[in-house]
């Protein structure tokens, strides 16, 4: 099978694409309008208290100066100056408490919105992965998807948590502070703002560099996740071939590349923050020099200069936060672009317009000139395949590797859609079924069985979790697994381990058969699902299933002729075409490819 790689590109977004990403994230935050309202209200109150503090400091300095100059004056004047100073100190205390309280409130609501949006995106992303088609999952690596679902969601959450309300806070603080400085002293105001063009230029260039860096870093972290996932999944192969050193070197190369990108990111951030702060302090020094001369000339009071310097000090923290904001915007842009690329995908396989929850009554199955080509393949995997199975009959399918056997199995539950020809169940096109109702009626037992990290009972009852315990036990008897389970200390509560590593291949296949029996499907497909089971056990399973599948339409795909020679009809596939069809005896009489395979297996293993 050839599948076109569909890994989503991690190229940096253009500026207009970044704007769309930010707009989309901000729209999501509007769902939490009350949190936004209280957060923004707290921002304005915090800004008011923050900018009131410099005014109070200026008045305090002037009051203290007046007190010193009036020491030899009247007692009433001295008392008035003291009272004024005490009152200003009281207002400073109240303003500081108010600033701290409302800052805490707006940070709380900002982080709360970020957490909610992170939760929402995680659920949306996980749901999307459940619905994306098999063709998509066949072309991407799970490590990349996991990285997007964890690191990219976290990047967006951090952007919302630290950026959206903070932008409003910094804008209001810097904007109002600038206005107050200009109106307080135009000359000093212009000098203090002289560093703004440099800050704007530096912030823009740093953001663009960081955005590209974040894309590259997130992509490299995806590769790290892929590498570790493959290594852990194939740890037995690694150990068997003594390839630990090779795997370590491979992982180290990728880790070194990720570390290099991280160091570049740190360098960009630290340089931008340092240069912006330096520009700020240079302008502050010039303000102090010019303002000091104005104080000495008597054009302004010491309190007014103090007030002005306090305004600049209040603005120092927002200026420093610009560096953090740049990083937050860059990461949010990169993470949003990567995550939304997945969320915007539409599954190739979905419920068609007008599809219904159809109840399968009989279970007849028919292929009418069905053809199929995998995406990225230039040749048809199956071509004009036609056959019909009556309810309760068994169809065997055999053929060399790559002849299209498993493809037929995957087309019936609509894991893929054929490129030509309809597939009918009870004379109804399967595209008229909802996917849920179709897959309740059709069960595929794969050769490569997957086990969840859960108990044996949970794995067996996965398709029918509300079934009673006795039904679970009966299904294991049919699959010739009950005797093994009863010997386990925890019996049906025994954990099978990640991906069923604690079970042998044959035990996993028998557990998968038990799971399919629990579903009680109308059509059951065994896709080489007894390959790891010995012939004797397979024969017992087949005998046990006879009574259960007497009314079930059964398809058996196998390389082992003993698994399907009892079928009502057998199809021999070669290069995607049915080259021979009939019962076991009829195919032997044809003296064709089926008989050649039969003779070959007889010669290798003795009489079947």
XYZ file of C-alpha atoms in Angstrom:
608
model
C 0.000 0.000 0.000
C 1.324 3.434 -0.951
C 0.002 6.475 0.830
C 0.979 10.027 0.074
C 2.635 11.650 3.067
C 0.222 14.223 4.404
C 2.285 15.761 7.189
C 1.241 19.379 7.500
C 3.945 21.829 6.501
C 5.522 23.801 9.319
C 6.508 26.773 7.125
C 6.365 30.174 8.840
C 3.139 32.067 8.280
C 2.984 35.278 6.309
C 2.030 38.411 8.209
C -1.589 38.321 7.017
C -1.801 34.641 7.999
C -0.468 35.503 11.455
C -3.127 38.184 11.734
C -5.791 35.588 10.888
C -4.411 33.249 13.551
C -4.479 35.972 16.211
C -7.971 37.062 15.150
C -9.196 33.488 15.479
C -7.698 33.089 18.941
C -9.107 36.416 20.122
C -12.569 35.468 18.831
C -12.383 32.337 20.967
C -11.741 34.505 24.025
C -14.981 36.412 23.370
C -16.864 33.319 24.551
C -15.754 34.260 28.041
C -17.122 37.802 27.859
C -17.722 38.204 31.591
C -14.179 37.159 32.403
C -12.968 39.607 29.758
C -15.193 42.344 31.159
C -13.941 41.938 34.718
C -10.357 41.504 33.532
C -10.428 44.659 31.382
C -12.187 46.618 34.130
C -9.459 45.561 36.561
C -6.849 46.663 34.009
C -8.217 50.198 33.806
C -8.462 50.469 37.582
C -4.937 49.099 37.996
C -3.691 51.566 35.362
C -5.387 54.430 37.180
C -3.781 53.535 40.493
C -0.387 52.975 38.816
C -0.364 56.418 37.207
C -1.736 58.123 40.315
C 1.324 57.021 42.288
C 3.799 59.325 40.407
C 1.475 62.292 40.988
C 1.433 61.508 44.699
C 5.214 61.081 44.797
C 5.691 64.468 43.155
C 3.339 66.097 45.636
C 5.083 64.297 48.504
C 8.486 65.640 47.454
C 7.129 69.167 47.165
C 5.360 68.817 50.538
C 8.564 67.577 52.170
C 10.500 70.413 50.548
C 7.973 72.924 51.853
C 8.214 71.365 55.312
C 12.004 71.747 55.325
C 11.842 75.323 54.137
C 9.207 76.231 56.757
C 11.011 74.812 59.831
C 11.658 78.309 61.097
C 8.172 79.533 60.219
C 4.891 79.454 62.017
C 3.800 76.297 63.823
C 0.486 76.218 61.965
C 2.274 76.219 58.603
C 4.549 73.394 59.717
C 1.573 71.359 60.953
C -0.274 71.920 57.679
C 2.748 70.684 55.717
C 3.066 67.636 57.972
C -0.630 66.822 57.642
C -0.410 67.197 53.885
C 2.583 64.840 53.782
C 0.847 62.288 56.017
C -2.275 62.406 53.844
C -0.207 61.892 50.690
C 1.504 58.908 52.310
C -1.901 57.483 53.197
C -3.053 57.920 49.574
C 0.167 56.251 48.400
C -0.595 53.267 50.624
C -4.169 53.021 49.314
C -2.988 53.401 45.687
C -0.332 50.710 46.104
C -2.862 48.300 47.612
C -5.366 49.124 44.855
C -2.760 48.669 42.136
C -1.681 45.307 43.533
C -5.242 44.077 44.052
C -6.517 44.955 40.589
C -3.308 43.703 38.954
C -3.917 40.360 40.653
C -7.534 40.355 39.416
C -6.676 41.014 35.776
C -3.874 38.419 35.854
C -6.314 35.890 37.360
C -8.931 36.429 34.649
C -6.278 36.411 31.923
C -4.928 33.069 33.100
C -8.449 31.700 33.548
C -9.354 32.550 29.941
C -6.087 30.970 28.791
C -6.808 27.747 30.688
C -10.345 27.522 29.276
C -9.196 28.111 25.698
C -6.409 25.552 26.161
C -8.985 23.012 27.373
C -11.318 23.838 24.484
C -8.560 23.482 21.886
C -7.390 20.160 23.357
C -10.905 18.741 23.108
C -11.429 20.128 19.580
C -8.093 18.713 18.457
C -8.707 15.279 19.984
C -12.167 15.115 18.431
C -10.727 16.068 15.037
C -8.167 13.263 15.256
C -10.988 10.793 15.958
C -12.802 11.850 12.783
C -9.926 12.208 10.322
C -9.844 9.482 7.707
C -7.605 6.413 7.694
C -5.852 7.809 4.622
C -4.758 10.820 6.659
C -3.513 8.811 9.650
C -1.623 6.502 7.290
C 0.378 9.475 6.000
C 1.410 11.172 9.248
C 3.405 10.148 12.287
C 1.722 9.988 15.660
C 4.675 11.812 17.213
C 3.939 14.916 15.148
C 0.250 14.801 16.072
C 1.069 14.383 19.763
C 3.456 17.338 19.669
C 0.815 19.557 18.109
C -1.782 18.439 20.623
C 0.465 19.194 23.605
C 3.134 21.794 22.805
C 1.147 23.828 20.283
C -1.962 23.904 22.457
C 0.275 25.024 25.323
C 1.774 27.737 23.104
C -1.670 29.149 22.329
C -2.715 28.902 25.971
C 0.361 30.833 27.052
C -0.307 33.471 24.390
C -3.873 33.966 25.611
C -2.842 33.850 29.246
C 0.039 36.315 28.993
C -0.705 38.402 25.914
C -4.340 39.342 25.301
C -5.139 41.174 28.552
C -1.522 42.234 28.948
C -1.665 44.033 25.587
C -4.652 46.013 26.831
C -2.878 46.697 30.121
C 0.369 47.838 28.507
C -1.443 49.900 25.882
C -3.531 51.718 28.474
C -0.566 52.209 30.804
C 1.887 53.393 28.150
C -0.728 55.472 26.311
C -2.036 57.246 29.396
C 1.449 57.613 30.856
C 2.718 59.166 27.634
C -0.171 61.632 27.601
C 0.498 62.646 31.205
C 4.222 63.106 30.560
C 3.615 65.275 27.482
C 1.063 67.414 29.282
C 3.229 67.687 32.413
C 6.352 68.822 30.557
C 6.388 68.764 26.719
C 10.186 69.029 26.454
C 10.901 66.184 28.859
C 8.004 64.208 27.351
C 9.524 64.334 23.864
C 12.950 63.347 25.212
C 11.484 60.429 27.168
C 9.717 59.140 24.050
C 12.801 59.396 21.848
C 13.524 55.703 22.348
C 10.066 54.588 21.096
C 10.992 54.311 17.355
C 13.946 52.108 18.290
C 11.729 49.929 20.494
C 9.159 49.548 17.685
C 11.848 48.572 15.169
C 13.555 46.168 17.570
C 10.271 44.555 18.616
C 9.239 43.957 14.987
C 12.538 42.404 13.890
C 12.747 40.255 17.030
C 9.173 39.006 16.575
C 9.846 37.942 12.973
C 13.045 36.125 13.963
C 11.375 34.429 16.919
C 8.369 33.364 14.850
C 10.603 31.559 12.339
C 12.598 30.104 15.202
C 9.465 28.808 16.955
C 8.296 27.079 13.766
C 11.646 25.365 13.361
C 11.843 24.458 17.053
C 8.302 23.028 17.220
C 9.034 21.016 14.079
C 12.259 19.704 15.603
C 10.455 18.773 18.835
C 7.975 16.828 16.691
C 10.890 14.866 15.237
C 12.177 14.187 18.763
C 8.764 12.859 19.777
C 8.611 10.680 16.651
C 12.069 9.277 17.338
C 11.301 8.439 20.959
C 7.913 6.945 20.036
C 9.506 4.677 17.419
C 12.308 3.700 19.767
C 9.987 2.741 22.627
C 7.600 0.950 20.271
C 10.462 -1.069 18.811
C 12.613 -1.413 21.928
C 12.810 -5.201 21.527
C 14.184 -4.818 18.005
C 16.686 -2.221 19.228
C 17.895 -4.567 21.974
C 17.904 -7.596 19.688
C 20.246 -5.865 17.223
C 22.339 -4.135 19.930
C 21.464 -0.804 18.334
C 21.311 1.218 21.564
C 24.394 3.260 20.669
C 23.070 4.014 17.193
C 19.707 5.111 18.602
C 21.408 7.331 21.180
C 23.487 9.055 18.504
C 20.424 9.562 16.323
C 18.500 11.083 19.215
C 21.473 13.221 20.245
C 21.814 14.731 16.759
C 18.180 15.855 16.788
C 18.457 17.045 20.408
C 21.544 19.098 19.527
C 19.650 20.756 16.679
C 16.746 21.561 19.017
C 19.184 22.915 21.621
C 20.807 25.140 19.005
C 17.416 26.591 18.072
C 16.568 27.115 21.748
C 19.857 28.941 22.314
C 19.185 31.135 19.289
C 15.797 31.941 20.767
C 17.325 32.863 24.122
C 19.898 35.040 22.340
C 17.238 36.916 20.352
C 15.106 37.499 23.445
C 17.952 38.551 25.727
C 19.446 40.912 23.140
C 16.120 42.586 22.397
C 15.248 43.014 26.091
C 18.742 44.313 26.890
C 18.816 46.770 23.996
C 15.301 48.056 24.696
C 16.120 48.536 28.399
C 19.386 50.287 27.508
C 17.584 52.696 25.187
C 15.064 53.381 27.938
C 17.724 54.161 30.554
C 19.643 56.380 28.122
C 16.509 58.441 27.535
C 15.877 58.460 31.302
C 19.409 59.762 31.894
C 18.883 62.542 29.373
C 15.574 63.405 31.063
C 17.346 63.584 34.436
C 20.053 65.849 32.990
C 17.648 68.242 31.263
C 15.127 68.096 34.116
C 17.851 68.797 36.683
C 18.831 71.955 34.801
C 15.164 73.003 34.744
C 14.929 72.500 38.519
C 18.059 74.586 39.069
C 16.672 77.314 36.826
C 13.424 77.249 38.789
C 11.214 76.430 35.782
C 9.985 73.239 37.488
C 9.894 72.058 41.098
C 11.823 69.040 42.442
C 8.443 67.344 42.905
C 7.573 67.773 39.220
C 10.901 66.206 38.185
C 10.335 63.385 40.656
C 6.835 62.938 39.269
C 8.223 62.731 35.745
C 10.927 60.230 36.670
C 8.321 58.179 38.538
C 6.192 58.085 35.376
C 9.172 56.728 33.480
C 9.892 54.189 36.220
C 6.282 53.011 36.086
C 6.696 52.543 32.319
C 9.948 50.607 32.728
C 8.171 47.347 33.562
C 5.881 47.515 30.487
C 8.919 48.241 28.315
C 10.685 45.181 29.713
C 7.553 43.104 29.186
C 7.650 43.973 25.495
C 10.396 41.361 25.165
C 8.178 38.715 26.738
C 5.270 39.863 24.589
C 7.364 39.483 21.445
C 8.137 35.879 22.369
C 4.493 35.209 23.282
C 3.244 36.576 19.966
C 5.865 34.641 18.011
C 5.074 31.362 19.763
C 1.320 31.962 19.569
C 1.578 32.616 15.835
C 3.638 29.479 15.192
C 1.554 27.244 17.467
C -1.745 28.580 16.152
C -0.703 28.057 12.545
C 0.346 24.456 13.192
C -2.717 23.562 15.263
C -5.334 25.240 13.075
C -3.851 23.481 10.042
C -5.139 20.237 11.588
C -8.408 21.644 12.935
C -9.311 22.974 9.475
C -8.899 19.588 7.781
C -12.042 17.855 6.602
C -12.154 14.038 6.754
C -12.392 12.283 3.400
C -14.747 9.718 4.908
C -17.836 11.191 6.517
C -21.581 10.741 6.727
C -23.001 11.527 3.306
C -25.931 13.892 2.901
C -29.114 11.926 3.501
C -27.371 9.027 5.263
C -29.410 7.281 7.950
C -28.985 4.947 10.910
C -29.810 1.780 8.993
C -30.548 -1.453 10.849
C -29.029 -4.429 9.039
C -31.501 -7.308 9.120
C -30.032 -9.999 6.886
C -26.399 -9.205 6.206
C -26.009 -9.866 2.504
C -22.945 -8.224 0.954
C -22.271 -7.350 -2.675
C -19.422 -5.718 -4.598
C -20.349 -4.406 -8.064
C -17.309 -3.720 -10.236
C -15.513 -2.081 -7.321
C -12.125 -0.463 -7.949
C -9.806 1.362 -5.582
C -6.499 3.233 -5.747
C -4.569 4.422 -2.714
C -3.626 8.080 -2.701
C -0.184 8.529 -4.215
C -0.303 5.185 -6.041
C -0.386 5.126 -9.839
C -1.936 1.676 -10.064
C -5.296 0.347 -8.932
C -5.056 -1.880 -5.878
C -8.273 -3.677 -6.858
C -9.963 -3.519 -10.264
C -13.594 -4.287 -11.124
C -14.062 -6.704 -8.221
C -17.552 -8.221 -8.124
C -19.006 -10.847 -5.795
C -22.040 -11.440 -3.620
C -22.407 -13.213 -0.270
C -25.799 -14.299 0.973
C -26.739 -13.843 4.644
C -25.008 -16.367 6.897
C -22.555 -17.525 4.225
C -18.778 -17.576 4.520
C -16.480 -16.118 1.882
C -12.781 -16.938 1.777
C -10.252 -14.643 0.124
C -6.723 -15.764 -0.686
C -3.927 -14.508 -2.866
C -0.301 -13.380 -2.873
C 0.812 -10.360 -0.795
C -0.301 -7.052 -2.270
C -3.168 -8.564 -4.238
C -5.795 -6.371 -2.518
C -7.208 -8.738 0.102
C -7.003 -6.338 3.057
C -8.173 -3.487 0.846
C -11.464 -5.315 0.307
C -11.792 -5.740 4.080
C -11.180 -2.021 4.669
C -13.666 -0.872 2.042
C -16.643 -2.630 3.656
C -16.746 -0.533 6.898
C -15.730 2.544 4.846
C -12.245 2.959 6.201
C -11.740 4.058 2.591
C -14.192 4.771 -0.222
C -13.860 2.970 -3.571
C -12.885 4.999 -6.621
C -15.482 3.145 -8.641
C -18.443 0.838 -8.126
C -20.867 0.516 -5.218
C -20.735 -1.774 -2.177
C -24.127 -2.903 -0.907
C -25.337 -4.430 2.351
C -28.890 -5.781 2.194
C -29.065 -4.145 -1.278
C -28.401 -0.691 0.248
C -25.339 1.331 -0.757
C -23.112 1.557 2.320
C -22.774 5.322 1.749
C -26.434 5.597 2.713
C -25.517 4.299 6.191
C -24.196 6.609 8.874
C -20.646 5.590 9.738
C -21.720 4.646 13.259
C -24.534 2.340 12.147
C -22.356 0.788 9.421
C -19.493 0.030 11.797
C -21.865 -1.436 14.357
C -22.975 -3.870 11.662
C -19.486 -4.657 10.315
C -16.551 -5.800 12.447
C -12.993 -6.245 11.148
C -10.567 -8.432 13.113
C -7.098 -7.350 12.000
C -3.916 -9.394 11.958
C -2.075 -6.631 13.827
C -4.289 -6.345 16.879
C -4.173 -3.320 19.156
C -4.617 -3.604 22.898
C -5.300 -0.663 25.200
C -3.380 -0.196 28.437
C -6.232 -1.568 30.500
C -7.600 -4.815 31.895
C -8.377 -7.860 29.778
C -12.049 -7.317 30.581
C -11.938 -3.718 29.338
C -10.210 -4.710 26.098
C -12.722 -7.470 25.359
C -15.776 -5.330 26.155
C -14.427 -2.272 24.311
C -17.049 -2.432 21.568
C -19.854 -3.240 24.019
C -18.839 -1.795 27.415
C -22.267 -2.320 29.023
C -22.328 -6.055 28.399
C -22.648 -8.278 31.505
C -19.581 -10.076 32.846
C -20.847 -13.523 31.885
C -20.959 -12.462 28.243
C -17.329 -11.377 28.430
C -16.413 -14.788 29.819
C -18.409 -16.599 27.122
C -16.616 -14.668 24.395
C -13.240 -15.798 25.765
C -14.426 -19.426 25.711
C -15.326 -19.040 22.036
C -11.873 -17.549 21.371
C -10.088 -20.348 23.309
C -8.671 -17.799 25.756
C -10.637 -18.542 28.945
C -8.276 -21.232 30.244
C -5.283 -18.878 30.030
C -7.157 -16.007 31.738
C -8.333 -18.203 34.605
C -4.705 -19.038 35.431
C -3.834 -15.365 35.912
C -3.839 -14.030 39.517
C -6.150 -11.125 38.651
C -8.012 -13.072 35.957
C -10.143 -10.686 33.857
C -8.889 -7.674 35.829
C -5.299 -8.332 34.713
C -3.669 -5.381 32.950
C -2.341 -6.315 29.530
C 0.323 -3.584 29.467
C 0.897 -0.915 26.852
C -0.220 -2.176 23.429
C -0.651 -5.637 24.921
C 3.080 -6.300 25.315
C 2.433 -8.768 28.140
C 0.505 -11.042 25.756
C 1.872 -13.228 22.986
C 0.878 -12.602 19.380
C -1.553 -15.520 19.428
C -3.105 -14.395 22.715
C -3.622 -10.884 21.346
C -5.312 -12.288 18.255
C -7.598 -14.504 20.336
C -8.469 -11.544 22.566
C -9.290 -9.547 19.432
C -11.579 -12.354 18.244
C -13.327 -12.328 21.640
C -13.766 -8.559 21.311
C -15.411 -8.969 17.904
C -17.760 -11.645 19.272
C -18.890 -9.166 21.939
C -20.069 -6.753 19.241
C -22.439 -9.337 17.737
C -22.024 -7.875 14.213
C -24.026 -8.782 11.116
C -20.857 -9.064 9.044
C -17.535 -10.151 10.517
C -14.235 -10.028 8.640
C -11.198 -12.003 9.793
C -8.221 -10.368 8.076
C -5.503 -12.977 8.593
C -6.447 -12.738 12.256
C -5.349 -16.287 13.122
C -1.876 -16.095 11.575
C -0.191 -16.256 15.007
C -2.467 -19.048 16.276
C -1.514 -22.696 15.845
C -3.646 -24.817 13.537
C -5.151 -26.888 16.361
C -6.327 -23.869 18.350
C -7.599 -22.253 15.163
C -9.696 -25.343 14.430
C -11.210 -25.208 17.930
C -12.000 -21.501 17.534
C -13.636 -22.174 14.179
C -15.806 -24.897 15.687
C -16.801 -22.641 18.606
C -17.711 -19.792 16.269
C -19.881 -21.938 13.998
C -22.896 -21.700 16.274
C -22.381 -17.977 16.808
C -21.855 -17.102 13.161
C -24.555 -19.299 11.657
C -26.569 -16.152 10.943
C -23.551 -13.904 10.459
C -22.014 -13.193 7.092
C -18.338 -14.059 7.437
C -15.290 -13.146 5.369
C -12.028 -14.951 6.065
C -8.812 -13.583 4.578
C -5.871 -15.883 5.055
C -2.695 -17.265 3.511
C -3.414 -20.557 5.287
C -5.871 -22.545 3.163
C -6.967 -24.618 6.150
C -8.531 -21.430 7.536
C -10.900 -20.941 4.605
C -11.324 -24.205 2.714
C -14.675 -24.725 4.486
C -16.063 -21.448 3.054
C -19.103 -21.456 0.758
C -17.077 -19.560 -1.822
C -13.393 -18.711 -2.162
C -11.922 -15.860 -4.212
C -8.337 -16.044 -5.449
C -6.979 -12.540 -6.012
C -3.922 -11.584 -8.010
C -2.887 -8.006 -8.782
C -6.233 -6.681 -7.624
C -8.359 -8.942 -9.811
C -10.404 -12.056 -9.089
C -8.676 -14.716 -11.167
C -10.466 -17.751 -9.703
C -13.731 -18.198 -7.817
C -15.602 -21.159 -6.400
C -15.701 -23.631 -3.542
C -12.577 -25.437 -2.375
C -13.282 -28.493 -4.510
C -14.302 -26.405 -7.521
C -11.059 -24.452 -7.379
C -9.002 -27.637 -7.148
C -10.742 -28.917 -10.272
C -9.707 -25.756 -12.130
C -6.071 -26.769 -11.606
C -5.009 -23.142 -11.475
C -3.259 -20.870 -9.004
C -5.372 -22.053 -6.068
C -4.346 -25.660 -6.661
C -0.697 -24.601 -6.959
C -0.909 -22.922 -3.552
C -2.737 -25.932 -2.128
C -0.047 -28.320 -3.366
C 2.709 -26.029 -2.096
C 1.229 -25.911 1.405
C 0.621 -29.672 1.370
C 4.224 -30.254 0.460
C 5.516 -27.872 3.144
C 3.306 -28.966 6.044
C 1.824 -32.269 5.038
C -1.832 -32.847 4.202
C -4.182 -30.017 5.208
